[in-house]
Coordinates of C-alpha atoms and ligand atoms in Angstrom, one line a residue:
Chain A
M17 CA 136.6 162.1 94.2
K18 CA 137.4 161.8 97.8
Q19 CA 134.9 160.3 100.3
L20 CA 135.1 159.9 104.0
I21 CA 135.9 156.3 104.8
S22 CA 136.3 154.5 108.1
L23 CA 139.2 152.1 108.5
E24 CA 139.9 150.0 111.6
I25 CA 143.6 149.8 112.1
N26 CA 145.1 148.1 115.2
D27 CA 141.7 148.3 117.0
R28 CA 141.4 152.0 116.4
V29 CA 138.9 153.5 113.9
Y30 CA 140.3 156.2 111.6
D31 CA 137.9 158.4 109.5
L32 CA 139.9 159.3 106.4
P33 CA 139.2 161.3 103.2
L34 CA 140.1 158.7 100.6
D35 CA 140.1 158.4 96.8
P36 CA 139.1 154.9 95.6
R37 CA 142.5 154.7 93.9
D38 CA 144.4 155.1 97.1
L39 CA 146.4 152.0 97.9
L40 CA 146.3 150.6 101.4
V41 CA 150.1 150.9 101.9
D42 CA 150.1 154.7 101.1
V43 CA 147.1 155.3 103.4
I44 CA 148.7 153.5 106.3
R45 CA 152.0 155.2 105.8
K46 CA 151.1 158.7 104.7
K47 CA 147.6 159.4 105.9
V48 CA 147.6 157.4 109.2
G49 CA 151.3 157.9 109.8
L50 CA 152.1 154.3 110.7
T51 CA 155.4 153.9 108.9
G52 CA 156.3 150.4 110.2
T53 CA 154.7 149.0 107.0
K54 CA 157.3 149.3 104.2
K55 CA 156.9 149.8 100.5
G56 CA 159.5 147.9 98.5
C57 CA 158.7 146.8 95.0
G58 CA 155.1 148.0 94.8
Q59 CA 154.4 144.9 92.6
G60 CA 153.6 142.1 94.9
D61 CA 157.0 140.5 94.8
C62 CA 158.9 141.5 98.0
G63 CA 156.3 141.2 100.8
A64 CA 157.7 144.3 102.7
C65 CA 154.2 145.8 102.6
T66 CA 152.5 142.8 104.2
V67 CA 149.7 143.6 106.7
L68 CA 147.0 141.4 108.2
V69 CA 143.4 141.9 107.1
D70 CA 141.0 139.9 109.3
G71 CA 144.1 138.0 110.5
K72 CA 145.3 137.1 107.0
P73 CA 148.5 138.3 105.4
I74 CA 147.9 140.5 102.3
L75 CA 150.0 142.8 100.2
S76 CA 149.0 146.4 100.9
C77 CA 150.7 147.6 97.7
L78 CA 148.1 145.7 95.6
T79 CA 145.1 146.4 97.8
L80 CA 142.7 149.4 97.4
A81 CA 142.2 150.9 100.9
I82 CA 138.5 151.3 100.1
T83 CA 138.0 147.5 99.9
C84 CA 139.1 147.3 103.6
R85 CA 136.0 149.0 104.9
G86 CA 134.5 146.9 107.8
K87 CA 137.6 144.8 108.1
K88 CA 140.2 144.6 110.8
I89 CA 143.7 145.8 109.7
T90 CA 146.7 144.9 111.8
T91 CA 150.1 146.5 111.1
I92 CA 153.4 145.8 112.9
E93 CA 152.6 148.6 115.3
G94 CA 149.5 146.6 116.4
L95 CA 151.5 143.6 117.6
T96 CA 153.2 145.5 120.4
G97 CA 151.3 145.6 123.7
D98 CA 149.8 148.7 125.3
T99 CA 152.8 149.3 127.5
G100 CA 155.2 148.8 124.6
E101 CA 156.2 145.2 125.4
L102 CA 157.2 143.2 122.3
H103 CA 155.1 140.4 120.9
P104 CA 156.9 137.0 121.3
I105 CA 157.6 137.0 117.6
Q106 CA 159.2 140.4 117.8
Q107 CA 161.2 139.4 120.9
A108 CA 162.4 136.2 119.1
F109 CA 163.5 138.2 116.1
V110 CA 165.6 140.4 118.5
D111 CA 166.9 137.4 120.5
Y112 CA 167.9 135.4 117.4
G113 CA 169.5 138.2 115.5
A114 CA 166.9 137.9 112.7
V115 CA 166.9 141.7 112.0
Q116 CA 169.7 143.5 110.2
C117 CA 168.6 146.5 108.2
G118 CA 165.0 145.8 109.3
F119 CA 163.2 146.7 106.0
C120 CA 161.7 143.2 105.6
T121 CA 161.1 142.7 109.3
P122 CA 157.5 144.0 109.7
G123 CA 156.2 142.0 106.7
M124 CA 158.2 139.0 107.8
I125 CA 156.8 139.1 111.3
L126 CA 153.2 139.6 110.2
T127 CA 153.5 136.7 107.8
A128 CA 154.9 134.6 110.6
K129 CA 152.0 135.7 112.9
A130 CA 149.5 134.4 110.4
L131 CA 151.4 131.1 110.1
L132 CA 151.6 130.6 113.9
D133 CA 147.9 131.4 114.3
R134 CA 147.2 128.6 111.9
I135 CA 149.9 126.1 112.9
A136 CA 151.2 126.5 116.4
R137 CA 154.4 124.6 115.8
P138 CA 155.2 124.6 112.1
T139 CA 158.0 122.5 110.6
E140 CA 161.0 124.2 109.1
E141 CA 159.6 123.4 105.7
E142 CA 156.2 125.0 106.6
I143 CA 158.1 128.1 107.8
K144 CA 160.1 128.4 104.6
R145 CA 157.1 127.9 102.4
S146 CA 155.1 130.5 104.3
I147 CA 157.8 133.2 104.1
S148 CA 158.7 132.5 100.5
G149 CA 157.0 135.8 99.4
N150 CA 159.0 137.9 101.9
I151 CA 162.3 138.8 100.5
C152 CA 165.2 139.6 102.9
R153 CA 168.4 141.0 101.4
C154 CA 170.5 140.9 104.6
T155 CA 170.1 137.9 106.9
G156 CA 170.2 134.8 104.6
Y157 CA 166.9 133.7 106.3
K158 CA 168.5 131.2 108.7
K159 CA 168.1 133.3 111.8
I160 CA 164.6 134.3 110.7
I161 CA 163.5 130.7 110.4
E162 CA 165.0 130.0 113.8
A163 CA 163.3 133.0 115.3
I164 CA 159.9 131.9 114.0
E165 CA 160.4 128.4 115.3
A166 CA 161.4 129.7 118.7
A167 CA 158.4 132.1 118.8
G168 CA 156.1 129.2 118.0
N169 CA 157.5 127.3 121.0
T170 CA 157.1 130.3 123.3
I171 CA 153.6 131.1 122.2
S172 CA 152.5 127.4 122.5
A173 CA 154.1 127.2 126.0
E174 CA 152.7 130.5 127.3
G175 CA 149.4 130.5 125.5
V176 CA 149.8 134.1 124.4
K177 CA 148.2 135.3 121.1
Chain X
M8 CA 153.1 155.1 91.5
Y9 CA 149.5 156.4 91.3
L10 CA 146.6 154.7 89.7
D11 CA 144.4 156.7 87.3
H12 CA 141.1 157.8 88.7
F13 CA 138.1 155.5 88.5
E14 CA 134.8 155.1 90.2
Y15 CA 134.4 152.3 92.7
H16 CA 131.3 150.1 93.0
A17 CA 130.7 147.4 95.6
P18 CA 127.6 145.5 94.8
Q19 CA 126.3 143.3 97.7
T20 CA 124.1 141.0 95.6
S21 CA 124.4 139.1 92.4
G22 CA 121.6 141.1 90.9
Q23 CA 123.3 144.4 91.7
A24 CA 126.5 143.1 90.3
M25 CA 125.0 142.0 87.0
D26 CA 123.0 145.2 86.6
L27 CA 126.3 147.2 87.0
I28 CA 128.2 145.0 84.6
E29 CA 125.5 145.4 82.0
S30 CA 125.0 149.2 82.3
L31 CA 128.7 150.1 82.5
G32 CA 129.8 147.8 79.7
D33 CA 133.4 148.0 78.7
K34 CA 134.0 151.2 80.7
A35 CA 134.2 148.8 83.8
R36 CA 136.5 146.1 85.0
L37 CA 135.7 143.5 87.6
L38 CA 137.9 143.5 90.7
A39 CA 138.4 140.1 92.3
G40 CA 141.7 139.6 94.2
G41 CA 143.3 142.4 92.2
T42 CA 146.6 140.6 91.9
D43 CA 146.6 140.8 88.1
L44 CA 144.3 143.8 87.7
L45 CA 146.1 146.3 89.9
L46 CA 149.4 145.5 88.3
M47 CA 147.9 146.2 84.9
M48 CA 146.4 149.4 86.2
K49 CA 149.7 150.4 87.8
D50 CA 151.7 150.0 84.6
K51 CA 148.7 151.7 82.8
T52 CA 148.1 148.9 80.4
L53 CA 144.5 149.1 81.7
K54 CA 142.6 152.3 82.5
P55 CA 139.1 151.4 83.5
E56 CA 136.7 154.2 84.4
H57 CA 134.8 152.0 86.8
L58 CA 135.8 149.1 89.0
I59 CA 133.1 146.7 90.1
D60 CA 134.3 144.9 93.3
I61 CA 132.6 141.5 93.3
N62 CA 134.0 140.3 96.6
N63 CA 131.0 141.2 98.7
V64 CA 128.6 139.0 96.8
E65 CA 128.3 136.0 99.1
E66 CA 127.0 133.5 96.5
Y67 CA 130.1 134.0 94.4
K68 CA 132.4 132.5 97.0
G69 CA 132.9 129.2 98.8
I70 CA 133.2 125.5 98.0
S71 CA 130.4 123.0 98.3
Y72 CA 130.2 119.3 97.4
E73 CA 127.5 116.8 96.7
P74 CA 128.4 113.1 96.4
G75 CA 127.7 111.8 92.9
K76 CA 127.4 115.4 91.5
G77 CA 130.7 116.9 92.4
A78 CA 132.0 120.3 93.7
V79 CA 130.8 123.8 93.0
I80 CA 133.6 126.4 93.5
G81 CA 132.6 130.0 93.6
A82 CA 134.6 132.3 91.3
T83 CA 135.8 134.6 94.2
T84 CA 136.9 131.7 96.3
K85 CA 140.5 132.5 97.4
I86 CA 143.4 130.3 96.2
A87 CA 144.4 129.9 99.9
D88 CA 140.9 128.5 100.7
L89 CA 141.3 126.0 97.9
E90 CA 144.8 125.1 99.2
H91 CA 143.5 124.6 102.7
S92 CA 140.2 122.8 101.9
T93 CA 140.3 119.2 103.1
L94 CA 137.5 118.4 100.5
I95 CA 139.7 119.6 97.6
Q96 CA 142.7 117.8 99.1
E97 CA 140.8 114.5 99.4
K98 CA 138.8 114.6 96.1
Y99 CA 140.7 116.8 93.7
Y100 CA 144.4 116.5 94.7
A101 CA 145.8 118.1 91.6
L102 CA 143.9 121.3 92.3
H103 CA 145.1 121.2 95.9
Q104 CA 148.7 120.9 94.7
A105 CA 148.3 123.7 92.1
A106 CA 146.7 126.1 94.5
G107 CA 149.6 125.6 96.9
E108 CA 152.1 126.5 94.2
L109 CA 150.5 129.8 93.1
G110 CA 152.6 132.9 94.1
S111 CA 153.2 133.3 97.8
T112 CA 151.2 133.1 101.0
Q113 CA 150.1 136.7 100.5
V114 CA 149.2 136.3 96.8
R115 CA 147.2 133.1 97.6
T116 CA 145.3 134.9 100.4
M117 CA 144.3 137.6 97.9
A118 CA 144.0 135.9 94.5
T119 CA 140.8 134.2 93.4
V120 CA 140.3 131.0 91.4
G121 CA 138.0 132.9 89.0
G122 CA 140.6 135.6 88.4
N123 CA 143.2 133.0 87.6
S124 CA 141.1 131.6 84.7
C125 CA 139.7 134.9 83.5
H126 CA 143.1 136.5 83.3
A127 CA 144.1 133.3 81.4
S128 CA 147.9 133.6 81.4
P129 CA 149.3 130.6 79.6
A130 CA 151.4 129.9 82.7
A131 CA 148.5 130.1 85.1
E132 CA 148.5 127.5 87.8
T133 CA 144.9 126.4 88.4
P134 CA 143.3 126.2 84.9
T135 CA 145.5 123.2 84.1
P136 CA 144.2 120.9 86.9
L137 CA 140.7 122.2 86.6
V138 CA 140.6 121.3 82.9
A139 CA 142.1 117.9 83.7
L140 CA 139.3 117.4 86.3
G141 CA 136.7 118.2 83.7
A142 CA 135.6 121.5 85.2
K143 CA 132.9 123.6 83.6
V144 CA 132.5 127.3 84.1
V145 CA 129.1 129.0 84.7
L146 CA 128.8 132.5 83.0
S147 CA 126.1 134.7 84.3
S148 CA 124.4 137.9 83.1
T149 CA 121.0 139.6 83.5
S150 CA 119.7 137.5 80.7
G151 CA 120.6 134.2 82.3
E152 CA 123.4 131.6 82.6
R153 CA 125.4 129.4 80.3
E154 CA 127.9 126.6 80.9
M155 CA 131.0 125.6 79.0
P156 CA 134.0 123.4 79.6
L157 CA 136.9 125.5 81.0
E158 CA 139.1 124.6 78.0
E159 CA 136.6 126.3 75.7
F160 CA 136.3 129.3 78.0
I161 CA 140.0 130.1 77.8
T162 CA 140.3 131.0 74.1
G163 CA 144.0 132.1 74.0
N164 CA 146.8 134.0 75.7
R165 CA 145.0 136.2 78.2
M166 CA 141.7 135.8 76.3
N167 CA 138.4 134.3 77.5
A168 CA 134.9 133.7 76.1
L169 CA 133.1 136.2 78.3
A170 CA 130.5 138.1 76.3
E171 CA 129.6 141.7 77.2
G172 CA 127.5 141.8 80.4
E173 CA 128.8 138.4 81.6
L174 CA 130.9 137.3 84.6
L175 CA 132.2 134.0 85.7
T176 CA 130.3 133.0 88.8
R177 CA 131.4 129.4 89.5
F178 CA 133.2 126.3 88.5
L179 CA 131.4 122.9 88.4
V180 CA 133.8 120.0 89.0
P181 CA 132.4 116.6 88.4
D182 CA 132.7 113.9 91.1
L183 CA 135.4 111.4 90.4
P184 CA 134.6 107.7 89.7
P185 CA 136.1 105.1 92.0
K186 CA 139.8 104.1 91.4
S187 CA 140.8 107.5 90.1
A188 CA 143.4 110.0 91.1
S189 CA 144.7 113.4 89.9
R190 CA 148.2 114.9 90.2
Y191 CA 149.8 118.3 89.3
S192 CA 153.3 119.4 88.9
Y193 CA 155.3 122.1 87.2
I194 CA 158.9 123.0 86.4
G195 CA 160.3 126.4 86.7
L196 CA 163.7 128.0 87.5
R197 CA 163.1 128.1 91.2
D198 CA 160.6 127.1 93.7
A199 CA 159.1 130.2 95.2
M200 CA 157.2 133.0 93.3
E201 CA 158.0 131.3 90.0
I202 CA 156.3 131.6 86.7
D203 CA 156.0 128.1 85.4
A204 CA 158.1 127.1 82.3
V205 CA 155.7 124.1 82.0
N206 CA 152.9 122.8 84.2
M207 CA 150.8 119.7 83.8
A208 CA 147.9 117.8 85.4
V209 CA 146.8 114.2 85.0
N210 CA 143.5 112.7 86.0
L211 CA 143.5 108.9 85.8
T212 CA 140.9 106.2 86.3
V213 CA 141.7 102.5 86.2
E214 CA 139.4 99.4 85.8
D215 CA 138.5 97.2 88.7
D216 CA 141.6 95.0 87.9
G217 CA 143.7 97.9 89.2
R218 CA 145.9 97.9 86.0
T219 CA 144.0 98.7 82.9
V220 CA 143.5 102.4 82.1
K221 CA 139.8 103.2 81.9
D222 CA 139.9 107.0 81.5
L223 CA 142.6 109.6 81.3
R224 CA 143.0 113.3 80.9
L225 CA 146.4 114.9 80.6
V226 CA 146.6 118.7 80.3
M227 CA 149.6 120.9 79.8
G228 CA 150.0 124.5 80.7
S229 CA 152.5 127.0 79.4
V230 CA 153.3 125.0 76.2
A231 CA 150.5 126.6 74.1
P232 CA 148.5 129.9 74.3
R233 CA 145.9 128.0 76.3
P234 CA 145.7 124.8 78.3
L235 CA 146.4 121.9 75.9
V236 CA 144.3 118.8 76.4
S237 CA 146.2 115.8 75.1
T238 CA 144.4 113.6 72.7
E239 CA 147.4 111.3 71.9
V240 CA 148.2 110.1 75.4
P241 CA 144.6 109.0 76.2
S242 CA 144.3 107.2 72.8
L243 CA 147.5 105.4 73.5
M244 CA 146.8 104.4 77.1
I245 CA 143.0 103.8 77.4
G246 CA 142.1 100.1 77.4
K247 CA 145.7 99.1 77.9
E248 CA 147.5 97.8 81.0
F249 CA 149.7 100.3 82.7
D250 CA 153.4 99.4 82.5
E251 CA 156.8 101.0 82.0
K252 CA 156.9 100.6 78.3
L253 CA 153.5 102.2 77.8
L254 CA 154.5 105.0 80.2
E255 CA 157.6 105.7 78.1
K256 CA 155.5 105.8 74.9
A257 CA 153.0 108.1 76.5
A258 CA 155.7 110.5 77.7
Q259 CA 157.1 110.7 74.2
A260 CA 153.6 111.3 72.7
A261 CA 153.0 114.1 75.1
S262 CA 156.3 115.7 74.2
E263 CA 155.5 115.6 70.5
E264 CA 152.0 117.0 71.1
A265 CA 153.3 120.0 73.0
K266 CA 153.5 123.3 71.0
P267 CA 155.9 125.3 73.1
I268 CA 157.6 128.6 72.2
S269 CA 161.0 129.9 73.3
D270 CA 160.9 132.8 75.6
I271 CA 162.9 134.3 78.5
R272 CA 161.9 131.5 80.8
A273 CA 162.9 128.5 78.6
S274 CA 163.5 127.4 75.1
A275 CA 161.0 125.4 73.1
E276 CA 163.3 122.4 73.0
Y277 CA 163.8 122.4 76.8
R278 CA 160.1 122.7 77.3
R279 CA 159.4 119.7 75.1
K280 CA 161.9 117.6 77.1
V281 CA 160.3 118.8 80.3
V282 CA 156.9 117.7 79.1
A283 CA 158.1 114.2 78.7
V284 CA 159.6 114.2 82.2
L285 CA 156.5 115.6 83.8
A286 CA 154.2 113.3 81.9
R287 CA 156.1 110.2 83.0
R288 CA 156.3 111.4 86.6
L289 CA 152.6 112.4 86.9
L290 CA 151.2 109.3 85.2
K291 CA 153.3 107.2 87.5
N292 CA 152.3 109.1 90.6
A293 CA 148.6 109.0 89.7
F294 CA 148.8 105.3 89.0
D295 CA 150.5 104.6 92.3
A296 CA 147.9 106.7 94.1
V297 CA 145.0 104.9 92.4
R298 CA 146.4 101.6 93.6
E299 CA 146.5 102.8 97.1
V300 CA 142.8 103.7 97.3
Ligands
FAD2 C1 153.6 138.4 93.0 C2 152.7 137.6 92.2 C3 152.9 136.3 91.9 C4 152.0 135.5 91.1 N1 152.3 134.2 90.9 C5 151.4 133.4 90.2 C6 151.6 132.0 90.0 O1 152.6 131.5 90.5 N2 150.7 131.3 89.3 C7 149.6 131.9 88.7 O2 148.8 131.2 88.1 N3 149.4 133.3 88.9 C8 150.2 134.0 89.6 N4 150.0 135.4 89.8 C9 148.9 136.0 89.1 C10 147.6 136.2 89.8 O3 147.8 136.1 91.2 C11 146.5 135.1 89.5 O4 146.3 135.1 88.1 C12 145.2 135.3 90.2 O5 144.5 134.1 90.3 C13 144.3 136.3 89.7 O6 143.2 136.4 90.4 P1 142.6 137.7 91.1 O7 141.4 137.4 91.9 O8 143.7 138.5 91.8 O9 142.2 138.5 89.7 P2 142.0 140.1 89.4 O10 143.4 140.7 89.3 O11 141.1 140.7 90.4 O12 141.4 139.9 88.0 C14 142.1 139.4 86.9 C15 141.2 139.7 85.6 O13 140.1 138.8 85.5 C16 138.9 139.6 85.6 N5 138.0 138.8 86.5 C17 138.3 138.4 87.8 N6 137.3 137.7 88.3 C18 136.3 137.6 87.3 C19 135.1 137.0 87.2 N7 134.6 136.2 88.2 N8 134.3 137.1 86.1 C20 134.8 137.8 85.0 N9 136.1 138.4 85.0 C21 136.8 138.3 86.2 C22 139.2 140.9 86.1 O14 138.4 141.9 85.6 C23 140.6 141.1 85.5 O15 140.6 141.5 84.2 C24 150.9 136.1 90.6 C25 150.6 137.5 90.8 C26 151.5 138.2 91.6 C27 151.2 139.7 91.9
FES3 S1 155.9 146.5 98.2 FE1 154.2 145.2 98.2 S2 155.1 143.3 97.7 FE2 156.8 144.6 97.5
FES4 S1 167.0 142.5 107.4 FE1 167.5 143.7 105.7 S2 166.1 143.0 104.2 FE2 165.8 141.6 105.8

């Protein structure tokens, strides 16, 4: 049975007819049309579907959309500024060549965002631990780790969020 | 991959939650973090007609501590909140370690400590240290509450002692006496996102002399259908001075006590060897830690 449910995604409220069984990843991609969030394994293993809920990284493939009522959802589209300028983490991924096919990138960047919000300048070990649930088939992770480290430095220096 | 239809309930108070659990009976499942439940619903091993989401009930979550009494950990407390709690890190180090090893950043953000024990996978991370720390569970229903040690709550592979109408509301973890320390470790094929081949926790107290073992709990996970509380190792070590020879004997005793099976993750023989290695390492680490405090 569908009900009208309000979800706040990237600071915008969407009123959506939802079934309780609808998964957050499908709602974001198919009903809202924000396709930056990827669906890989659908089982919690790959991290491609990572979004932030109240600032924390969760797997949207294992989350019922209905449980996100009253919470703030942030997808990769929400990191970009109003005029389209990239967030420092996104910019660092570009600068350091941390993107190849790009399928893991949105989830990787959002996991990194949550890490940098918690620890401004994480160690390499902390970065590795934090992204251990985000699988990348292409890059070999080295450039991703460098990009997150660099983004941490930029954000700390400039005081951006 | 669509889930089957169900009705969703989001009680805001404990009273509402328990009323729903009672009236819906086995037609309903509780939804905590969903990291086990949604997988089972996706592969259709479970088809509940109702889901009762218990995450909005404030009194089911959070960590509190009272000196002399110990900690109360709400069932829907997230694994990440355990991992990052300075209280847990200072007082119950083994639990802090285990929380940090569960799944990934995202899984720890979603998964709850109550769900980990209720799902009761033999390879689960947090029941092992909780049992070593002497944790009790509180089970609540419309007709009241009862307490039991966590090792009795977990009755077998993915089985627990919840009666109809009951839910797990909190864990009670006793305060540790002076000169004690707890440690946790595991061995699996790789570091990240690993299902443990063997995990273990040790909770050690020594006498004022700093050498004689006063009290000890050693608990093994993934070597039996449910957490295995060693009887041999404490009976060998309590009252004796901690030294290398005793440590070696204790490691052997733990290994003989383990009842592992062979499966895709490891053979029984390998698991038994790993038990000895972990026991030696953890007893040593806990002993060194006690001597530092
Ligand atoms: C990718 C991935 C990796 C994982 N890695 C690990 C790992 O390394 N170690 C590990 O131990 N686990 C791991 N898990 C399993 C899972 O995350 C944990 O078991 C978790 O703690 C389950 O908690 P939950 O809150 O998500 O439970 P849910 O899925 O919400 O619930 C699990 C079961 O317990 C019942 N339940 C939940 N709470 C209560 C309650 N308070 N009272 C009564 N019944 C209740 C539910 O009805 C359901 O049957 C992993 C899972 C995934 C998806
Ligand atoms: S799609 Fe969610 S973890 Fe892979
Ligand atoms: S860039 Fe292709 S999966 Fe990471």
